PDB file of C-alpha atoms in Angstrom:
ATOM      1  CA  MET H   1     -15.036  33.328  18.039  1.00 38.00           C
ATOM      2  CA  THR H   2     -17.281  30.714  16.658  1.00 45.00           C
ATOM      3  CA  ASN H   3     -21.348  31.149  16.926  1.00 46.00           C
ATOM      4  CA  VAL H   4     -23.337  28.172  16.762  1.00 46.00           C
ATOM      5  CA  LYS H   5     -26.589  28.341  16.673  1.00 46.00           C
ATOM      6  CA  SER H   6     -28.082  26.062  19.974  1.00 34.00           C
ATOM      7  CA  ARG H   7     -27.563  22.657  19.894  1.00 38.00           C
ATOM      8  CA  ASP H   8     -25.227  19.889  21.567  1.00 30.00           C
ATOM      9  CA  ILE H   9     -22.314  18.349  20.695  1.00 29.00           C
ATOM     10  CA  LEU H  10     -22.659  14.991  20.842  1.00 32.00           C
ATOM     11  CA  SER H  11     -20.090  12.236  22.181  1.00 28.00           C
ATOM     12  CA  HIS H  12     -16.939  11.869  20.574  1.00 31.00           C
ATOM     13  CA  LYS H  13     -17.563   7.996  21.497  1.00 31.00           C
ATOM     14  CA  HIS H  14     -18.479   5.283  18.733  1.00 34.00           C
ATOM     15  CA  THR H  15     -19.129   1.512  18.664  1.00 34.00           C
ATOM     16  CA  ARG H  16     -15.672  -0.511  17.584  1.00 41.00           C
ATOM     17  CA  ASP H  17     -17.909  -1.746  14.048  1.00 46.00           C
ATOM     18  CA  PRO H  18     -18.850   1.098  12.490  1.00 49.00           C
ATOM     19  CA  LEU H  19     -21.924  -0.311  10.714  1.00 54.00           C
ATOM     20  CA  ARG H  20     -23.443  -2.398  12.442  1.00 53.00           C
ATOM     21  CA  ASN H  21     -25.786  -0.081  13.304  1.00 56.00           C
ATOM     22  CA  MET H  22     -26.575   1.292  10.227  1.00 65.00           C
ATOM     23  CA  ALA H  23     -28.452   5.384   9.450  1.00 79.00           C
ATOM     24  CA  THR H  24     -30.785   4.783   7.056  1.00 87.00           C
ATOM     25  CA  ARG H  25     -30.811   8.131   6.325  1.00 94.00           C
ATOM     26  CA  ALA H  26     -27.885  11.194   5.995  1.00 97.00           C
ATOM     27  CA  SER H  27     -27.284  14.143   7.671  1.00 98.00           C
ATOM     28  CA  VAL H  28     -26.194  16.732   5.364  1.00 98.00           C
ATOM     29  CA  ILE H  29     -24.163  18.972   6.093  1.00 98.00           C
ATOM     30  CA  ILE H  30     -23.166  21.885   2.943  1.00 98.00           C
ATOM     31  CA  PRO H  31     -20.597  24.329   4.215  1.00 97.00           C
ATOM     32  CA  CYS H  32     -20.937  28.038   2.650  1.00 96.00           C
ATOM     33  CA  TYR H  33     -18.815  31.257   2.594  1.00 94.00           C
ATOM     34  CA  ASN H  34     -20.375  33.565   0.704  1.00 93.00           C
ATOM     35  CA  GLU H  35     -22.519  31.998  -2.163  1.00 93.00           C
ATOM     36  CA  GLY H  36     -25.934  33.726  -1.821  1.00 93.00           C
ATOM     37  CA  SER H  37     -28.110  32.852  -3.580  1.00 94.00           C
ATOM     38  CA  ARG H  38     -26.970  30.291  -5.407  1.00 94.00           C
ATOM     39  CA  ILE H  39     -27.383  27.709  -2.774  1.00 96.00           C
ATOM     40  CA  LEU H  40     -30.741  28.589  -2.914  1.00 97.00           C
ATOM     41  CA  PRO H  41     -31.369  25.741  -5.496  1.00 96.00           C
ATOM     42  CA  VAL H  42     -29.028  22.906  -3.881  1.00 97.00           C
ATOM     43  CA  VAL H  43     -30.836  23.078  -0.698  1.00 97.00           C
ATOM     44  CA  ASP H  44     -34.065  23.221  -2.553  1.00 97.00           C
ATOM     45  CA  GLU H  45     -33.871  19.684  -4.250  1.00 97.00           C
ATOM     46  CA  ILE H  46     -32.109  18.201  -0.676  1.00 98.00           C
ATOM     47  CA  ARG H  47     -35.594  19.005   1.493  1.00 96.00           C
ATOM     48  CA  LYS H  48     -37.330  16.612  -1.463  1.00 96.00           C
ATOM     49  CA  SER H  49     -35.119  13.351  -0.244  1.00 97.00           C
ATOM     50  CA  SER H  50     -37.103  11.541   2.191  1.00 96.00           C
ATOM     51  CA  CYS H  51     -32.667  10.021   2.841  1.00 97.00           C
ATOM     52  CA  VAL H  52     -32.624  13.313   4.718  1.00 97.00           C
ATOM     53  CA  GLU H  53     -32.702  13.488   8.710  1.00 96.00           C
ATOM     54  CA  GLU H  54     -31.720  17.053   8.713  1.00 97.00           C
ATOM     55  CA  ILE H  55     -29.973  19.950   6.635  1.00 98.00           C
ATOM     56  CA  LEU H  56     -27.610  21.806   8.300  1.00 98.00           C
ATOM     57  CA  VAL H  57     -25.561  24.749   6.730  1.00 98.00           C
ATOM     58  CA  VAL H  58     -22.606  26.673   8.307  1.00 98.00           C
ATOM     59  CA  ASP H  59     -22.848  30.246   7.220  1.00 97.00           C
ATOM     60  CA  ASP H  60     -18.583  30.297   8.123  1.00 96.00           C
ATOM     61  CA  GLY H  61     -18.473  33.695   8.180  1.00 96.00           C
ATOM     62  CA  SER H  62     -20.308  34.839   4.951  1.00 96.00           C
ATOM     63  CA  ASP H  63     -20.897  38.467   3.905  1.00 95.00           C
ATOM     64  CA  ARG H  64     -24.740  39.876   4.637  1.00 95.00           C
ATOM     65  CA  ARG H  65     -26.300  39.294   1.326  1.00 95.00           C
ATOM     66  CA  THR H  66     -25.697  35.628   1.811  1.00 96.00           C
ATOM     67  CA  LYS H  67     -25.945  36.069   5.844  1.00 96.00           C
ATOM     68  CA  ALA H  68     -29.403  37.484   4.757  1.00 96.00           C
ATOM     69  CA  VAL H  69     -30.011  34.196   1.767  1.00 96.00           C
ATOM     70  CA  LEU H  70     -29.720  32.340   4.573  1.00 96.00           C
ATOM     71  CA  ARG H  71     -31.966  33.138   7.573  1.00 94.00           C
ATOM     72  CA  GLY H  72     -34.647  33.093   5.065  1.00 94.00           C
ATOM     73  CA  LEU H  73     -34.272  29.059   3.898  1.00 94.00           C
ATOM     74  CA  GLU H  74     -36.961  27.014   6.043  1.00 91.00           C
ATOM     75  CA  GLY H  75     -36.282  23.501   7.444  1.00 93.00           C
ATOM     76  CA  ILE H  76     -32.301  24.001   8.007  1.00 96.00           C
ATOM     77  CA  VAL H  77     -30.181  23.841  10.475  1.00 97.00           C
ATOM     78  CA  LEU H  78     -27.754  27.336  10.296  1.00 97.00           C
ATOM     79  CA  LEU H  79     -24.686  27.058  12.572  1.00 97.00           C
ATOM     80  CA  THR H  80     -22.821  30.484  11.721  1.00 96.00           C
ATOM     81  CA  HIS H  81     -19.386  30.505  12.360  1.00 96.00           C
ATOM     82  CA  SER H  82     -18.846  34.653  13.600  1.00 94.00           C
ATOM     83  CA  ARG H  83     -15.676  35.288  10.781  1.00 95.00           C
ATOM     84  CA  ASN H  84     -14.815  33.201   8.065  1.00 94.00           C
ATOM     85  CA  LEU H  85     -12.552  29.811   9.784  1.00 94.00           C
ATOM     86  CA  GLY H  86     -12.680  27.495   5.906  1.00 93.00           C
ATOM     87  CA  LYS H  87     -13.887  24.885   4.663  1.00 94.00           C
ATOM     88  CA  ALA H  88     -12.087  21.978   6.670  1.00 95.00           C
ATOM     89  CA  ARG H  89     -13.298  24.035  10.355  1.00 96.00           C
ATOM     90  CA  ALA H  90     -16.891  24.621   8.731  1.00 97.00           C
ATOM     91  CA  VAL H  91     -17.825  20.865   7.643  1.00 97.00           C
ATOM     92  CA  GLU H  92     -16.541  20.541  11.186  1.00 97.00           C
ATOM     93  CA  THR H  93     -18.541  22.150  12.817  1.00 97.00           C
ATOM     94  CA  GLY H  94     -21.485  20.538  10.745  1.00 98.00           C
ATOM     95  CA  VAL H  95     -20.033  17.135  11.431  1.00 97.00           C
ATOM     96  CA  LEU H  96     -20.393  17.887  15.795  1.00 97.00           C
ATOM     97  CA  HIS H  97     -24.157  18.939  15.398  1.00 97.00           C
ATOM     98  CA  SER H  98     -25.624  16.306  13.555  1.00 97.00           C
ATOM     99  CA  ARG H  99     -27.711  13.148  14.378  1.00 96.00           C
ATOM    100  CA  SER H 100     -26.830  11.132  11.855  1.00 96.00           C
ATOM    101  CA  ASP H 101     -24.230   7.856  11.272  1.00 95.00           C
ATOM    102  CA  LEU H 102     -24.797   9.227   7.810  1.00 97.00           C
ATOM    103  CA  LEU H 103     -23.723  11.520   6.348  1.00 98.00           C
ATOM    104  CA  LEU H 104     -23.653  13.216   3.444  1.00 98.00           C
ATOM    105  CA  LEU H 105     -21.480  16.653   2.387  1.00 98.00           C
ATOM    106  CA  VAL H 106     -21.988  19.066  -0.421  1.00 98.00           C
ATOM    107  CA  ASP H 107     -20.830  21.810  -1.484  1.00 96.00           C
ATOM    108  CA  GLY H 108     -23.730  25.102  -2.109  1.00 94.00           C
ATOM    109  CA  ASP H 109     -22.153  25.979  -5.115  1.00 93.00           C
ATOM    110  CA  LEU H 110     -23.996  23.013  -7.472  1.00 96.00           C
ATOM    111  CA  LEU H 111     -25.305  23.219 -10.468  1.00 95.00           C
ATOM    112  CA  PHE H 112     -27.912  20.739 -11.912  1.00 96.00           C
ATOM    113  CA  PHE H 113     -27.829  18.690  -8.351  1.00 97.00           C
ATOM    114  CA  ARG H 114     -30.982  17.060  -7.408  1.00 97.00           C
ATOM    115  CA  SER H 115     -32.561  14.724  -4.513  1.00 98.00           C
ATOM    116  CA  ALA H 116     -32.554  11.629  -7.656  1.00 98.00           C
ATOM    117  CA  HIS H 117     -28.498  12.604  -7.030  1.00 98.00           C
ATOM    118  CA  VAL H 118     -29.580  12.333  -3.205  1.00 98.00           C
ATOM    119  CA  ASP H 119     -30.711   9.460  -2.884  1.00 97.00           C
ATOM    120  CA  THR H 120     -28.888   7.541  -5.328  1.00 97.00           C
ATOM    121  CA  LEU H 121     -25.355   8.713  -2.668  1.00 98.00           C
ATOM    122  CA  VAL H 122     -27.042   7.866   0.180  1.00 97.00           C
ATOM    123  CA  ASN H 123     -28.899   4.205  -1.336  1.00 97.00           C
ATOM    124  CA  THR H 124     -25.837   3.585  -2.530  1.00 97.00           C
ATOM    125  CA  ALA H 125     -23.761   4.072   0.412  1.00 97.00           C
ATOM    126  CA  ILE H 126     -25.607   1.422   2.154  1.00 96.00           C
ATOM    127  CA  GLU H 127     -25.871  -0.581  -0.290  1.00 95.00           C
ATOM    128  CA  GLY H 128     -22.513  -1.046  -0.549  1.00 95.00           C
ATOM    129  CA  ARG H 129     -21.295  -0.911   2.810  1.00 95.00           C
ATOM    130  CA  TYR H 130     -18.921   2.541   2.640  1.00 96.00           C
ATOM    131  CA  HIS H 131     -17.163   4.184   4.777  1.00 96.00           C
ATOM    132  CA  MET H 132     -16.681   7.040   2.390  1.00 98.00           C
ATOM    133  CA  LEU H 133     -18.603   7.025  -1.017  1.00 98.00           C
ATOM    134  CA  LEU H 134     -17.402   9.025  -3.825  1.00 98.00           C
ATOM    135  CA  GLY H 135     -20.028  11.268  -5.603  1.00 97.00           C
ATOM    136  CA  LYS H 136     -18.035  12.969  -9.191  1.00 95.00           C
ATOM    137  CA  ARG H 137     -19.565  15.374 -11.081  1.00 95.00           C
ATOM    138  CA  GLU H 138     -20.405  14.620 -14.481  1.00 93.00           C
ATOM    139  CA  LYS H 139     -19.522  18.181 -15.687  1.00 91.00           C
ATOM    140  CA  GLU H 140     -16.584  18.165 -14.829  1.00 88.00           C
ATOM    141  CA  SER H 141     -12.859  19.503 -17.009  1.00 84.00           C
ATOM    142  CA  PRO H 142     -12.296  16.921 -19.575  1.00 88.00           C
ATOM    143  CA  PHE H 143      -8.476  16.753 -18.150  1.00 88.00           C
ATOM    144  CA  MET H 144      -9.350  16.711 -14.462  1.00 88.00           C
ATOM    145  CA  ASN H 145     -11.879  13.760 -14.748  1.00 89.00           C
ATOM    146  CA  ARG H 146      -8.690  11.941 -16.921  1.00 91.00           C
ATOM    147  CA  ILE H 147      -6.748  12.796 -14.129  1.00 93.00           C
ATOM    148  CA  GLY H 148      -8.498  11.516 -10.792  1.00 93.00           C
ATOM    149  CA  PHE H 149      -8.287  15.114 -10.062  1.00 93.00           C
ATOM    150  CA  ALA H 150     -12.012  15.933  -9.679  1.00 93.00           C
ATOM    151  CA  ILE H 151     -12.798  11.663  -8.324  1.00 95.00           C
ATOM    152  CA  ALA H 152     -10.310  12.408  -5.858  1.00 97.00           C
ATOM    153  CA  TYR H 153     -11.375  16.112  -4.663  1.00 96.00           C
ATOM    154  CA  THR H 154     -14.608  15.803  -4.792  1.00 96.00           C
ATOM    155  CA  GLY H 155     -16.489  17.888  -2.147  1.00 96.00           C
ATOM    156  CA  GLU H 156     -20.149  15.097  -2.922  1.00 98.00           C
ATOM    157  CA  ARG H 157     -19.497  12.801  -0.084  1.00 98.00           C
ATOM    158  CA  VAL H 158     -21.064   9.968   2.089  1.00 98.00           C
ATOM    159  CA  LEU H 159     -18.871   9.309   5.196  1.00 97.00           C
ATOM    160  CA  ARG H 160     -19.485   7.533   8.066  1.00 96.00           C
ATOM    161  CA  LYS H 161     -18.900  10.035  10.975  1.00 96.00           C
ATOM    162  CA  THR H 162     -18.579   7.064  14.218  1.00 94.00           C
ATOM    163  CA  VAL H 163     -14.984   6.537  11.442  1.00 95.00           C
ATOM    164  CA  LEU H 164     -15.026  10.408  10.991  1.00 95.00           C
ATOM    165  CA  LEU H 165     -14.974  10.792  14.620  1.00 95.00           C
ATOM    166  CA  GLN H 166     -11.579   8.443  14.710  1.00 96.00           C
ATOM    167  CA  HIS H 167      -9.777  10.962  13.484  1.00 96.00           C
ATOM    168  CA  MET H 168     -10.626  14.300  13.699  1.00 95.00           C
ATOM    169  CA  GLU H 169      -6.809  15.589  12.323  1.00 95.00           C
ATOM    170  CA  VAL H 170      -8.194  15.441   9.239  1.00 96.00           C
ATOM    171  CA  PHE H 171     -10.386  18.661  10.289  1.00 95.00           C
ATOM    172  CA  GLN H 172      -6.711  20.807  10.991  1.00 91.00           C
ATOM    173  CA  GLY H 173      -4.906  21.406   7.236  1.00 81.00           C
ATOM    174  CA  GLY H 174      -8.118  25.022   7.389  1.00 77.00           C
ATOM    175  CA  GLY H 175      -8.842  26.121   3.983  1.00 75.00           C
ATOM    176  CA  TYR H 176     -10.117  23.664   1.341  1.00 84.00           C
ATOM    177  CA  LEU H 177      -7.376  20.532   2.190  1.00 94.00           C
ATOM    178  CA  ILE H 178     -10.221  18.776   4.156  1.00 96.00           C
ATOM    179  CA  GLU H 179     -10.388  16.788   0.642  1.00 97.00           C
ATOM    180  CA  PRO H 180      -7.771  15.940   0.215  1.00 97.00           C
ATOM    181  CA  ALA H 181      -6.568  14.999   4.467  1.00 97.00           C
ATOM    182  CA  LEU H 182      -9.830  12.789   4.370  1.00 97.00           C
ATOM    183  CA  ASN H 183      -8.971  10.715   1.989  1.00 98.00           C
ATOM    184  CA  ARG H 184      -5.509  10.582   3.192  1.00 96.00           C
ATOM    185  CA  VAL H 185      -7.562   8.498   6.377  1.00 96.00           C
ATOM    186  CA  PHE H 186      -9.356   6.679   4.096  1.00 97.00           C
ATOM    187  CA  PHE H 187      -7.964   5.423   0.851  1.00 97.00           C
ATOM    188  CA  GLY H 188      -6.564   1.916   1.966  1.00 96.00           C
ATOM    189  CA  LYS H 189      -7.752   1.972   4.866  1.00 96.00           C
ATOM    190  CA  TYR H 190     -11.423   1.856   4.864  1.00 97.00           C
ATOM    191  CA  ARG H 191     -13.843   0.642   2.015  1.00 96.00           C
ATOM    192  CA  VAL H 192     -14.193   3.921  -0.715  1.00 98.00           C
ATOM    193  CA  GLY H 193     -16.923   3.520  -3.962  1.00 97.00           C
ATOM    194  CA  LYS H 194     -17.706   6.230  -6.610  1.00 97.00           C
ATOM    195  CA  ILE H 195     -20.463   6.822  -8.066  1.00 97.00           C
ATOM    196  CA  THR H 196     -20.930   9.592 -11.017  1.00 96.00           C
ATOM    197  CA  LEU H 197     -23.655  12.580  -9.770  1.00 97.00           C
ATOM    198  CA  LYS H 198     -24.750  12.990 -14.093  1.00 96.00           C
ATOM    199  CA  GLY H 199     -26.482  15.988 -15.114  1.00 96.00           C
ATOM    200  CA  VAL H 200     -24.346  17.780 -12.581  1.00 96.00           C
ATOM    201  CA  GLY H 201     -21.552  20.748 -12.753  1.00 92.00           C
ATOM    202  CA  GLN H 202     -20.211  23.522 -10.721  1.00 90.00           C
ATOM    203  CA  VAL H 203     -19.725  27.132 -10.293  1.00 85.00           C
ATOM    204  CA  PHE H 204     -16.007  27.332 -10.162  1.00 66.00           C
ATOM    205  CA  LYS H 205     -14.455  29.996  -8.559  1.00 54.00           C
ATOM    206  CA  PRO H 206     -13.227  31.800 -11.586  1.00 53.00           C
ATOM    207  CA  ARG H 207     -16.551  31.941 -12.587  1.00 58.00           C
ATOM    208  CA  LYS H 208     -18.256  33.890  -9.311  1.00 61.00           C
ATOM    209  CA  ASN H 209     -14.553  35.473  -8.263  1.00 55.00           C
ATOM    210  CA  GLY H 210     -12.785  37.012 -11.311  1.00 59.00           C
ATOM    211  CA  ILE H 211      -8.756  36.900 -11.460  1.00 68.00           C
ATOM    212  CA  THR H 212      -9.185  36.509  -7.421  1.00 67.00           C
ATOM    213  CA  GLY H 213     -10.705  33.118  -8.237  1.00 57.00           C
ATOM    214  CA  VAL H 214      -8.504  32.650  -9.955  1.00 65.00           C
ATOM    215  CA  LEU H 215      -5.789  33.024  -8.100  1.00 76.00           C
ATOM    216  CA  GLU H 216      -7.947  31.310  -5.157  1.00 74.00           C
ATOM    217  CA  GLU H 217      -7.873  28.157  -7.764  1.00 74.00           C
ATOM    218  CA  LEU H 218      -4.409  28.030  -7.998  1.00 81.00           C
ATOM    219  CA  ARG H 219      -3.480  28.017  -4.661  1.00 83.00           C
ATOM    220  CA  MET H 220      -6.209  25.327  -3.781  1.00 83.00           C
ATOM    221  CA  TYR H 221      -3.268  22.769  -6.180  1.00 86.00           C
ATOM    222  CA  VAL H 222      -0.824  24.249  -4.198  1.00 89.00           C
ATOM    223  CA  ASP H 223      -1.431  23.984  -1.436  1.00 90.00           C
ATOM    224  CA  HIS H 224      -3.237  19.469  -1.936  1.00 91.00           C
ATOM    225  CA  LEU H 225       0.674  19.042  -3.457  1.00 92.00           C
ATOM    226  CA  ARG H 226       1.684  21.076  -0.255  1.00 92.00           C
ATOM    227  CA  PHE H 227       0.035  19.011   2.152  1.00 93.00           C
ATOM    228  CA  LEU H 228       0.301  15.495   0.201  1.00 95.00           C
ATOM    229  CA  GLY H 229       3.762  15.619  -0.983  1.00 96.00           C
ATOM    230  CA  PRO H 230       4.050  15.209  -5.190  1.00 96.00           C
ATOM    231  CA  GLY H 231       4.355  10.830  -4.432  1.00 97.00           C
ATOM    232  CA  GLY H 232       0.572  11.386  -1.971  1.00 97.00           C
ATOM    233  CA  LEU H 233      -0.390  13.663  -4.892  1.00 97.00           C
ATOM    234  CA  ALA H 234       0.079  11.011  -6.752  1.00 97.00           C
ATOM    235  CA  TYR H 235      -1.550   8.031  -5.300  1.00 98.00           C
ATOM    236  CA  GLN H 236      -4.389   9.820  -4.113  1.00 97.00           C
ATOM    237  CA  LEU H 237      -4.838  10.243  -8.374  1.00 97.00           C
ATOM    238  CA  GLN H 238      -4.016   6.900  -9.019  1.00 97.00           C
ATOM    239  CA  TYR H 239      -6.733   5.693  -6.299  1.00 97.00           C
ATOM    240  CA  ALA H 240      -9.157   7.698  -7.450  1.00 97.00           C
ATOM    241  CA  ARG H 241      -9.206   6.539 -11.083  1.00 95.00           C
ATOM    242  CA  ARG H 242      -9.100   3.402  -9.872  1.00 95.00           C
ATOM    243  CA  LEU H 243     -12.333   2.883  -8.304  1.00 94.00           C
TER     244      LEU H 243
END
């Protein structure tokens, strides 16, 4: 059972032209699972941006420590899953409770993420009239950058809600498949762009969870391959490199 803080879920109706009535401020969605205090500087910086309509943090069945941290946050909409449903479902909950047509997805474990990055993501998406804009973290491994993985599967991206609501199947894969599922919808079919988030990094799973994190990381790569197939994975990596 999923418990969500009170807010009416918006209608799935959409306009024919998803960019006709372009929003100027974004609903920021942060899926959160056992991030503890790591999420605090991320939220603090997002709150400083004038490009933000609202901040929706989705607690995806986190531990007590994280729940205590989230309850102490001001200026956010806190949405709660009673148990862990995975990142895709956490993002879905945020989308369905968002007010703006401009959605900014942000991971809760970023390092050196600043309000200027929020401004750049939102303003670039608006100026470029992008349906999806990918924010590549600068501080990724050289290998992941070289093969395109850091670009293709970044958690930081701006999306158009009116487009996304036409493709709700992206949330059905579960786990960390939300990024490849989004790419499968948007790559080659909608206007997609990329920017580099200078100085930004992430607390990787092995650092957070030790050997468990290593296994989670490996499982994510395997799940991507199974979900997309070798050809689909190669296409997405090549597409991302060309952006």
